[in-house]
GROMACS .gro file of N, CA, C and O in nm:
model
  436
    1UNK      N    1  -0.737  -7.088   1.363
    1UNK     CA    2  -0.614  -7.139   1.420
    1UNK      C    3  -0.531  -7.204   1.311
    1UNK      O    4  -0.585  -7.264   1.218
    2UNK      N    5  -0.400  -7.199   1.322
    2UNK     CA    6  -0.316  -7.265   1.222
    2UNK      C    7  -0.340  -7.415   1.222
    2UNK      O    8  -0.367  -7.475   1.325
    3UNK      N    9  -0.330  -7.476   1.105
    3UNK     CA   10  -0.358  -7.619   1.094
    3UNK      C   11  -0.263  -7.703   1.178
    3UNK      O   12  -0.301  -7.808   1.227
    4UNK      N   13  -0.141  -7.658   1.199
    4UNK     CA   14  -0.047  -7.736   1.278
    4UNK      C   15  -0.093  -7.750   1.422
    4UNK      O   16  -0.059  -7.845   1.490
    5UNK      N   17  -0.176  -7.659   1.469
    5UNK     CA   18  -0.228  -7.664   1.605
    5UNK      C   19  -0.305  -7.794   1.628
    5UNK      O   20  -0.293  -7.856   1.731
    6UNK      N   21  -0.382  -7.835   1.530
    6UNK     CA   22  -0.467  -7.953   1.545
    6UNK      C   23  -0.389  -8.083   1.545
    6UNK      O   24  -0.436  -8.182   1.597
    7UNK      N   25  -0.271  -8.086   1.487
    7UNK     CA   26  -0.193  -8.208   1.483
    7UNK      C   27  -0.144  -8.249   1.622
    7UNK      O   28  -0.104  -8.361   1.641
    8UNK      N   29  -0.152  -8.161   1.717
    8UNK     CA   30  -0.107  -8.189   1.852
    8UNK      C   31  -0.212  -8.263   1.934
    8UNK      O   32  -0.187  -8.302   2.047
    9UNK      N   33  -0.331  -8.277   1.882
    9UNK     CA   34  -0.441  -8.335   1.957
    9UNK      C   35  -0.493  -8.462   1.892
    9UNK      O   36  -0.476  -8.484   1.774
   10UNK      N   37  -0.558  -8.542   1.974
   10UNK     CA   38  -0.621  -8.663   1.920
   10UNK      C   39  -0.746  -8.623   1.842
   10UNK      O   40  -0.796  -8.512   1.854
   11UNK      N   41  -0.798  -8.716   1.765
   11UNK     CA   42  -0.920  -8.690   1.688
   11UNK      C   43  -1.035  -8.653   1.780
   11UNK      O   44  -1.112  -8.563   1.751
   12UNK      N   45  -1.048  -8.722   1.893
   12UNK     CA   46  -1.156  -8.693   1.988
   12UNK      C   47  -1.138  -8.555   2.047
   12UNK      O   48  -1.235  -8.480   2.064
   13UNK      N   49  -1.016  -8.516   2.077
   13UNK     CA   50  -0.991  -8.382   2.131
   13UNK      C   51  -1.033  -8.274   2.032
   13UNK      O   52  -1.088  -8.172   2.071
   14UNK      N   53  -1.008  -8.298   1.904
   14UNK     CA   54  -1.046  -8.200   1.803
   14UNK      C   55  -1.197  -8.185   1.799
   14UNK      O   56  -1.250  -8.074   1.795
   15UNK      N   57  -1.269  -8.297   1.805
   15UNK     CA   58  -1.415  -8.289   1.803
   15UNK      C   59  -1.465  -8.221   1.930
   15UNK      O   60  -1.556  -8.138   1.925
   16UNK      N   61  -1.405  -8.251   2.044
   16UNK     CA   62  -1.444  -8.186   2.168
   16UNK      C   63  -1.418  -8.036   2.159
   16UNK      O   64  -1.501  -7.954   2.200
   17UNK      N   65  -1.305  -7.997   2.105
   17UNK     CA   66  -1.272  -7.856   2.086
   17UNK      C   67  -1.374  -7.791   1.995
   17UNK      O   68  -1.424  -7.684   2.022
   18UNK      N   69  -1.410  -7.861   1.890
   18UNK     CA   70  -1.505  -7.808   1.793
   18UNK      C   71  -1.640  -7.779   1.858
   18UNK      O   72  -1.703  -7.679   1.830
   19UNK      N   73  -1.685  -7.869   1.948
   19UNK     CA   74  -1.817  -7.854   2.006
   19UNK      C   75  -1.826  -7.735   2.101
   19UNK      O   76  -1.936  -7.696   2.140
   20UNK      N   77  -1.716  -7.674   2.137
   20UNK     CA   78  -1.719  -7.556   2.222
   20UNK      C   79  -1.763  -7.432   2.146
   20UNK      O   80  -1.799  -7.332   2.205
   21UNK      N   81  -1.761  -7.439   2.014
   21UNK     CA   82  -1.793  -7.326   1.929
   21UNK      C   83  -1.908  -7.363   1.836
   21UNK      O   84  -1.934  -7.480   1.813
   22UNK      N   85  -1.975  -7.263   1.784
   22UNK     CA   86  -2.084  -7.288   1.691
   22UNK      C   87  -2.029  -7.274   1.549
   22UNK      O   88  -1.980  -7.169   1.511
   23UNK      N   89  -2.035  -7.383   1.475
   23UNK     CA   90  -1.989  -7.384   1.336
   23UNK      C   91  -2.096  -7.446   1.249
   23UNK      O   92  -2.178  -7.524   1.296
   24UNK      N   93  -2.096  -7.416   1.123
   24UNK     CA   94  -2.192  -7.476   1.031
   24UNK      C   95  -2.126  -7.572   0.934
   24UNK      O   96  -2.195  -7.638   0.858
   25UNK      N   97  -1.993  -7.581   0.938
   25UNK     CA   98  -1.923  -7.667   0.844
   25UNK      C   99  -1.796  -7.723   0.907
   25UNK      O  100  -1.720  -7.651   0.971
   26UNK      N  101  -1.775  -7.853   0.890
   26UNK     CA  102  -1.652  -7.920   0.935
   26UNK      C  103  -1.592  -7.990   0.814
   26UNK      O  104  -1.663  -8.058   0.740
   27UNK      N  105  -1.463  -7.975   0.793
   27UNK     CA  106  -1.389  -8.052   0.694
   27UNK      C  107  -1.308  -8.155   0.771
   27UNK      O  108  -1.233  -8.121   0.860
   28UNK      N  109  -1.324  -8.282   0.736
   28UNK     CA  110  -1.253  -8.389   0.805
   28UNK      C  111  -1.176  -8.472   0.702
   28UNK      O  112  -1.234  -8.546   0.625
   29UNK      N  113  -1.045  -8.456   0.701
   29UNK     CA  114  -0.959  -8.527   0.607
   29UNK      C  115  -0.910  -8.656   0.673
   29UNK      O  116  -0.829  -8.652   0.764
   30UNK      N  117  -0.963  -8.768   0.629
   30UNK     CA  118  -0.930  -8.900   0.685
   30UNK      C  119  -0.943  -8.899   0.838
   30UNK      O  120  -0.847  -8.929   0.910
   31UNK      N  121  -1.061  -8.866   0.891
   31UNK     CA  122  -1.076  -8.853   1.035
   31UNK      C  123  -1.053  -8.982   1.114
   31UNK      O  124  -1.028  -8.977   1.234
   32UNK      N  125  -1.061  -9.096   1.048
   32UNK     CA  126  -1.041  -9.224   1.117
   32UNK      C  127  -0.916  -9.297   1.069
   32UNK      O  128  -0.893  -9.410   1.108
   33UNK      N  129  -0.837  -9.232   0.987
   33UNK     CA  130  -0.723  -9.295   0.921
   33UNK      C  131  -0.623  -9.365   1.011
   33UNK      O  132  -0.573  -9.471   0.977
   34UNK      N  133  -0.593  -9.309   1.124
   34UNK     CA  134  -0.490  -9.368   1.210
   34UNK      C  135  -0.548  -9.424   1.341
   34UNK      O  136  -0.476  -9.442   1.438
   35UNK      N  137  -0.678  -9.452   1.340
   35UNK     CA  138  -0.744  -9.495   1.462
   35UNK      C  139  -0.780  -9.643   1.459
   35UNK      O  140  -0.800  -9.701   1.353
   36UNK      N  141  -0.794  -9.701   1.578
   36UNK     CA  142  -0.844  -9.838   1.586
   36UNK      C  143  -0.996  -9.836   1.566
   36UNK      O  144  -1.057  -9.729   1.556
   37UNK      N  145  -1.057  -9.952   1.560
   37UNK     CA  146  -1.201  -9.960   1.530
   37UNK      C  147  -1.288  -9.887   1.632
   37UNK      O  148  -1.381  -9.816   1.595
   38UNK      N  149  -1.258  -9.903   1.759
   38UNK     CA  150  -1.338  -9.840   1.863
   38UNK      C  151  -1.330  -9.688   1.852
   38UNK      O  152  -1.434  -9.619   1.854
   39UNK      N  153  -1.211  -9.636   1.837
   39UNK     CA  154  -1.195  -9.490   1.826
   39UNK      C  155  -1.258  -9.439   1.697
   39UNK      O  156  -1.318  -9.332   1.695
   40UNK      N  157  -1.247  -9.516   1.589
   40UNK     CA  158  -1.309  -9.477   1.462
   40UNK      C  159  -1.459  -9.465   1.477
   40UNK      O  160  -1.521  -9.369   1.429
   41UNK      N  161  -1.520  -9.562   1.545
   41UNK     CA  162  -1.665  -9.558   1.569
   41UNK      C  163  -1.703  -9.435   1.650
   41UNK      O  164  -1.803  -9.368   1.621
   42UNK      N  165  -1.623  -9.404   1.753
   42UNK     CA  166  -1.652  -9.287   1.836
   42UNK      C  167  -1.645  -9.158   1.756
   42UNK      O  168  -1.732  -9.071   1.768
   43UNK      N  169  -1.544  -9.146   1.672
   43UNK     CA  170  -1.529  -9.026   1.589
   43UNK      C  171  -1.646  -9.013   1.494
   43UNK      O  172  -1.707  -8.907   1.481
   44UNK      N  173  -1.682  -9.122   1.427
   44UNK     CA  174  -1.793  -9.117   1.332
   44UNK      C  175  -1.926  -9.089   1.402
   44UNK      O  176  -2.010  -9.017   1.348
   45UNK      N  177  -1.945  -9.142   1.522
   45UNK     CA  178  -2.067  -9.113   1.598
   45UNK      C  179  -2.076  -8.964   1.631
   45UNK      O  180  -2.182  -8.903   1.620
   46UNK      N  181  -1.965  -8.906   1.672
   46UNK     CA  182  -1.964  -8.763   1.706
   46UNK      C  183  -1.989  -8.677   1.582
   46UNK      O  184  -2.063  -8.579   1.587
   47UNK      N  185  -1.927  -8.713   1.470
   47UNK     CA  186  -1.950  -8.638   1.346
   47UNK      C  187  -2.096  -8.651   1.302
   47UNK      O  188  -2.157  -8.554   1.256
   48UNK      N  189  -2.154  -8.770   1.318
   48UNK     CA  190  -2.295  -8.790   1.284
   48UNK      C  191  -2.386  -8.705   1.372
   48UNK      O  192  -2.483  -8.645   1.323
   49UNK      N  193  -2.356  -8.697   1.501
   49UNK     CA  194  -2.435  -8.613   1.592
   49UNK      C  195  -2.428  -8.467   1.550
   49UNK      O  196  -2.529  -8.396   1.550
   50UNK      N  197  -2.309  -8.421   1.518
   50UNK     CA  198  -2.294  -8.283   1.474
   50UNK      C  199  -2.375  -8.258   1.347
   50UNK      O  200  -2.442  -8.156   1.334
   51UNK      N  201  -2.372  -8.354   1.256
   51UNK     CA  202  -2.448  -8.342   1.131
   51UNK      C  203  -2.599  -8.340   1.159
   51UNK      O  204  -2.671  -8.259   1.101
   52UNK      N  205  -2.644  -8.425   1.248
   52UNK     CA  206  -2.786  -8.428   1.283
   52UNK      C  207  -2.832  -8.297   1.346
   52UNK      O  208  -2.948  -8.260   1.336
   53UNK      N  209  -2.739  -8.226   1.410
   53UNK     CA  210  -2.772  -8.098   1.474
   53UNK      C  211  -2.751  -7.979   1.381
   53UNK      O  212  -2.747  -7.866   1.427
   54UNK      N  213  -2.734  -8.006   1.251
   54UNK     CA  214  -2.730  -7.898   1.154
   54UNK      C  215  -2.595  -7.860   1.098
   54UNK      O  216  -2.585  -7.771   1.015
   55UNK      N  217  -2.490  -7.925   1.143
   55UNK     CA  218  -2.356  -7.895   1.091
   55UNK      C  219  -2.331  -7.978   0.966
   55UNK      O  220  -2.355  -8.098   0.965
   56UNK      N  221  -2.283  -7.914   0.861
   56UNK     CA  222  -2.243  -7.986   0.741
   56UNK      C  223  -2.106  -8.046   0.767
   56UNK      O  224  -2.015  -7.977   0.812
   57UNK      N  225  -2.091  -8.175   0.740
   57UNK     CA  226  -1.964  -8.244   0.761
   57UNK      C  227  -1.917  -8.298   0.627
   57UNK      O  228  -1.986  -8.379   0.565
   58UNK      N  229  -1.801  -8.252   0.583
   58UNK     CA  230  -1.740  -8.301   0.459
   58UNK      C  231  -1.621  -8.388   0.497
   58UNK      O  232  -1.529  -8.341   0.563
   59UNK      N  233  -1.627  -8.514   0.455
   59UNK     CA  234  -1.523  -8.610   0.491
   59UNK      C  235  -1.451  -8.657   0.366
   59UNK      O  236  -1.514  -8.694   0.268
   60UNK      N  237  -1.319  -8.657   0.372
   60UNK     CA  238  -1.237  -8.719   0.268
   60UNK      C  239  -1.190  -8.852   0.326
   60UNK      O  240  -1.132  -8.856   0.434
   61UNK      N  241  -1.218  -8.960   0.254
   61UNK     CA  242  -1.178  -9.091   0.305
   61UNK      C  243  -1.154  -9.188   0.190
   61UNK      O  244  -1.207  -9.171   0.081
   62UNK      N  245  -1.075  -9.290   0.220
   62UNK     CA  246  -1.055  -9.402   0.128
   62UNK      C  247  -1.119  -9.527   0.186
   62UNK      O  248  -1.103  -9.636   0.134
   63UNK      N  249  -1.190  -9.511   0.296
   63UNK     CA  250  -1.249  -9.621   0.371
   63UNK      C  251  -1.398  -9.634   0.337
   63UNK      O  252  -1.477  -9.545   0.370
   64UNK      N  253  -1.436  -9.743   0.274
   64UNK     CA  254  -1.576  -9.765   0.236
   64UNK      C  255  -1.666  -9.770   0.359
   64UNK      O  256  -1.779  -9.723   0.356
   65UNK      N  257  -1.615  -9.825   0.469
   65UNK     CA  258  -1.694  -9.832   0.591
   65UNK      C  259  -1.730  -9.693   0.643
   65UNK      O  260  -1.840  -9.670   0.692
   66UNK      N  261  -1.638  -9.600   0.631
   66UNK     CA  262  -1.664  -9.462   0.672
   66UNK      C  263  -1.760  -9.396   0.573
   66UNK      O  264  -1.859  -9.334   0.612
   67UNK      N  265  -1.734  -9.413   0.445
   67UNK     CA  266  -1.819  -9.351   0.343
   67UNK      C  267  -1.962  -9.402   0.349
   67UNK      O  268  -2.056  -9.326   0.326
   68UNK      N  269  -1.981  -9.529   0.383
   68UNK     CA  270  -2.115  -9.587   0.390
   68UNK      C  271  -2.199  -9.525   0.501
   68UNK      O  272  -2.322  -9.533   0.498
   69UNK      N  273  -2.135  -9.463   0.597
   69UNK     CA  274  -2.208  -9.397   0.705
   69UNK      C  275  -2.254  -9.257   0.667
   69UNK      O  276  -2.328  -9.194   0.739
   70UNK      N  277  -2.209  -9.210   0.552
   70UNK     CA  278  -2.245  -9.077   0.504
   70UNK      C  279  -2.372  -9.084   0.420
   70UNK      O  280  -2.407  -9.190   0.369
   71UNK      N  281  -2.440  -8.972   0.406
   71UNK     CA  282  -2.562  -8.970   0.326
   71UNK      C  283  -2.535  -8.949   0.178
   71UNK      O  284  -2.615  -8.986   0.094
   72UNK      N  285  -2.421  -8.891   0.147
   72UNK     CA  286  -2.387  -8.861   0.008
   72UNK      C  287  -2.238  -8.884  -0.012
   72UNK      O  288  -2.156  -8.842   0.069
   73UNK      N  289  -2.203  -8.952  -0.122
   73UNK     CA  290  -2.063  -8.981  -0.152
   73UNK      C  291  -2.033  -8.928  -0.291
   73UNK      O  292  -2.106  -8.955  -0.386
   74UNK      N  293  -1.925  -8.852  -0.301
   74UNK     CA  294  -1.876  -8.805  -0.431
   74UNK      C  295  -1.750  -8.881  -0.464
   74UNK      O  296  -1.659  -8.890  -0.382
   75UNK      N  297  -1.743  -8.937  -0.585
   75UNK     CA  298  -1.624  -9.008  -0.631
   75UNK      C  299  -1.543  -8.908  -0.712
   75UNK      O  300  -1.590  -8.856  -0.813
   76UNK      N  301  -1.422  -8.879  -0.666
   76UNK     CA  302  -1.339  -8.777  -0.729
   76UNK      C  303  -1.213  -8.840  -0.787
   76UNK      O  304  -1.145  -8.916  -0.720
   77UNK      N  305  -1.185  -8.807  -0.913
   77UNK     CA  306  -1.065  -8.855  -0.981
   77UNK      C  307  -0.994  -8.734  -1.041
   77UNK      O  308  -1.055  -8.656  -1.114
   78UNK      N  309  -0.867  -8.718  -1.007
   78UNK     CA  310  -0.787  -8.607  -1.060
   78UNK      C  311  -0.855  -8.472  -1.041
   78UNK      O  312  -0.853  -8.386  -1.129
   79UNK      N  313  -0.919  -8.455  -0.925
   79UNK     CA  314  -0.982  -8.328  -0.893
   79UNK      C  315  -1.118  -8.305  -0.955
   79UNK      O  316  -1.177  -8.198  -0.936
   80UNK      N  317  -1.170  -8.403  -1.027
   80UNK     CA  318  -1.301  -8.390  -1.092
   80UNK      C  319  -1.400  -8.489  -1.032
   80UNK      O  320  -1.367  -8.605  -1.008
   81UNK      N  321  -1.522  -8.442  -1.011
   81UNK     CA  322  -1.628  -8.531  -0.962
   81UNK      C  323  -1.671  -8.622  -1.076
   81UNK      O  324  -1.720  -8.576  -1.178
   82UNK      N  325  -1.651  -8.752  -1.057
   82UNK     CA  326  -1.686  -8.850  -1.160
   82UNK      C  327  -1.820  -8.916  -1.134
   82UNK      O  328  -1.877  -8.978  -1.223
   83UNK      N  329  -1.869  -8.906  -1.012
   83UNK     CA  330  -1.997  -8.967  -0.979
   83UNK      C  331  -2.045  -8.927  -0.842
   83UNK      O  332  -1.968  -8.882  -0.758
   84UNK      N  333  -2.175  -8.944  -0.822
   84UNK     CA  334  -2.238  -8.914  -0.693
   84UNK      C  335  -2.325  -9.031  -0.652
   84UNK      O  336  -2.397  -9.088  -0.734
   85UNK      N  337  -2.317  -9.067  -0.526
   85UNK     CA  338  -2.393  -9.180  -0.473
   85UNK      C  339  -2.463  -9.133  -0.347
   85UNK      O  340  -2.401  -9.076  -0.257
   86UNK      N  341  -2.592  -9.155  -0.339
   86UNK     CA  342  -2.669  -9.122  -0.219
   86UNK      C  343  -2.704  -9.252  -0.148
   86UNK      O  344  -2.765  -9.341  -0.209
   87UNK      N  345  -2.665  -9.263  -0.022
   87UNK     CA  346  -2.687  -9.387   0.051
   87UNK      C  347  -2.833  -9.397   0.093
   87UNK      O  348  -2.901  -9.297   0.114
   88UNK      N  349  -2.881  -9.519   0.105
   88UNK     CA  350  -3.017  -9.548   0.145
   88UNK      C  351  -3.015  -9.580   0.295
   88UNK      O  352  -2.973  -9.688   0.335
   89UNK      N  353  -3.063  -9.486   0.376
   89UNK     CA  354  -3.058  -9.504   0.521
   89UNK      C  355  -3.152  -9.614   0.571
   89UNK      O  356  -3.147  -9.654   0.685
   90UNK      N  357  -3.240  -9.663   0.482
   90UNK     CA  358  -3.330  -9.772   0.520
   90UNK      C  359  -3.255  -9.905   0.524
   90UNK      O  360  -3.298  -9.998   0.589
   91UNK      N  361  -3.143  -9.913   0.454
   91UNK     CA  362  -3.063 -10.035   0.452
   91UNK      C  363  -2.976 -10.042   0.577
   91UNK      O  364  -2.945  -9.940   0.638
   92UNK      N  365  -2.931 -10.163   0.608
   92UNK     CA  366  -2.836 -10.179   0.718
   92UNK      C  367  -2.701 -10.123   0.675
   92UNK      O  368  -2.675 -10.104   0.556
   93UNK      N  369  -2.616 -10.098   0.772
   93UNK     CA  370  -2.483 -10.047   0.741
   93UNK      C  371  -2.409 -10.143   0.648
   93UNK      O  372  -2.347 -10.101   0.551
   94UNK      N  373  -2.419 -10.270   0.674
   94UNK     CA  374  -2.350 -10.371   0.589
   94UNK      C  375  -2.404 -10.366   0.447
   94UNK      O  376  -2.327 -10.373   0.351
   95UNK      N  377  -2.535 -10.354   0.431
   95UNK     CA  378  -2.594 -10.345   0.297
   95UNK      C  379  -2.547 -10.218   0.225
   95UNK      O  380  -2.519 -10.222   0.105
   96UNK      N  381  -2.535 -10.108   0.299
   96UNK     CA  382  -2.486  -9.983   0.240
   96UNK      C  383  -2.340  -9.998   0.197
   96UNK      O  384  -2.300  -9.949   0.091
   97UNK      N  385  -2.259 -10.066   0.279
   97UNK     CA  386  -2.118 -10.088   0.244
   97UNK      C  387  -2.107 -10.168   0.115
   97UNK      O  388  -2.028 -10.133   0.027
   98UNK      N  389  -2.184 -10.275   0.103
   98UNK     CA  390  -2.179 -10.360  -0.016
   98UNK      C  391  -2.224 -10.282  -0.138
   98UNK      O  392  -2.159 -10.284  -0.244
   99UNK      N  393  -2.335 -10.211  -0.126
   99UNK     CA  394  -2.389 -10.133  -0.237
   99UNK      C  395  -2.291 -10.024  -0.282
   99UNK      O  396  -2.266 -10.006  -0.401
  100UNK      N  397  -2.234  -9.954  -0.185
  100UNK     CA  398  -2.138  -9.850  -0.216
  100UNK      C  399  -2.012  -9.908  -0.280
  100UNK      O  400  -1.962  -9.854  -0.378
  101UNK      N  401  -1.965 -10.019  -0.227
  101UNK     CA  402  -1.846 -10.083  -0.283
  101UNK      C  403  -1.871 -10.125  -0.428
  101UNK      O  404  -1.786 -10.106  -0.515
  102UNK      N  405  -1.988 -10.180  -0.456
  102UNK     CA  406  -2.023 -10.220  -0.593
  102UNK      C  407  -2.025 -10.098  -0.684
  102UNK      O  408  -1.974 -10.103  -0.797
  103UNK      N  409  -2.084  -9.989  -0.638
  103UNK     CA  410  -2.088  -9.865  -0.716
  103UNK      C  411  -1.948  -9.813  -0.745
  103UNK      O  412  -1.917  -9.774  -0.857
  104UNK      N  413  -1.862  -9.814  -0.643
  104UNK     CA  414  -1.725  -9.768  -0.661
  104UNK      C  415  -1.650  -9.853  -0.763
  104UNK      O  416  -1.574  -9.801  -0.844
  105UNK      N  417  -1.674  -9.984  -0.761
  105UNK     CA  418  -1.610 -10.072  -0.859
  105UNK      C  419  -1.659 -10.040  -1.000
  105UNK      O  420  -1.580 -10.038  -1.094
  106UNK      N  421  -1.786 -10.011  -1.013
  106UNK     CA  422  -1.840  -9.970  -1.144
  106UNK      C  423  -1.776  -9.839  -1.191
  106UNK      O  424  -1.759  -9.818  -1.311
  107UNK      N  425  -1.742  -9.752  -1.096
  107UNK     CA  426  -1.682  -9.624  -1.129
  107UNK      C  427  -1.533  -9.637  -1.162
  107UNK      O  428  -1.470  -9.540  -1.205
  108UNK      N  429  -1.476  -9.755  -1.139
  108UNK     CA  430  -1.335  -9.777  -1.171
  108UNK      C  431  -1.241  -9.757  -1.054
  108UNK      O  432  -1.121  -9.740  -1.071
  109UNK      N  433  -1.291  -9.764  -0.932
  109UNK     CA  434  -1.207  -9.747  -0.814
  109UNK      C  435  -1.117  -9.863  -0.793
  109UNK      O  436  -1.144  -9.975  -0.810
   0.00000   0.00000   0.00000
């Protein structure tokens, strides 16, 4: 479908639409960018469920809170991967946010 089609729907509608079909990869460009906290949590929960069920989810974000919920973070500068960070799922979300933020600062973010 043309990309303009998706701009007519809310983030939740897009995820609901997606779940009607079988896909192995989702690209999500700032999926929580224009949402309030509650809606952001709902979107991230749905993306996490899809990932747990075998779908690869690639997220572009500037939000450390969103990135900390991911298992792998790539730091990209001028189109080049400058670093890779793998989150520790044994840590709490807050601990992952702090650790990721510290890593990003070391990377020059």
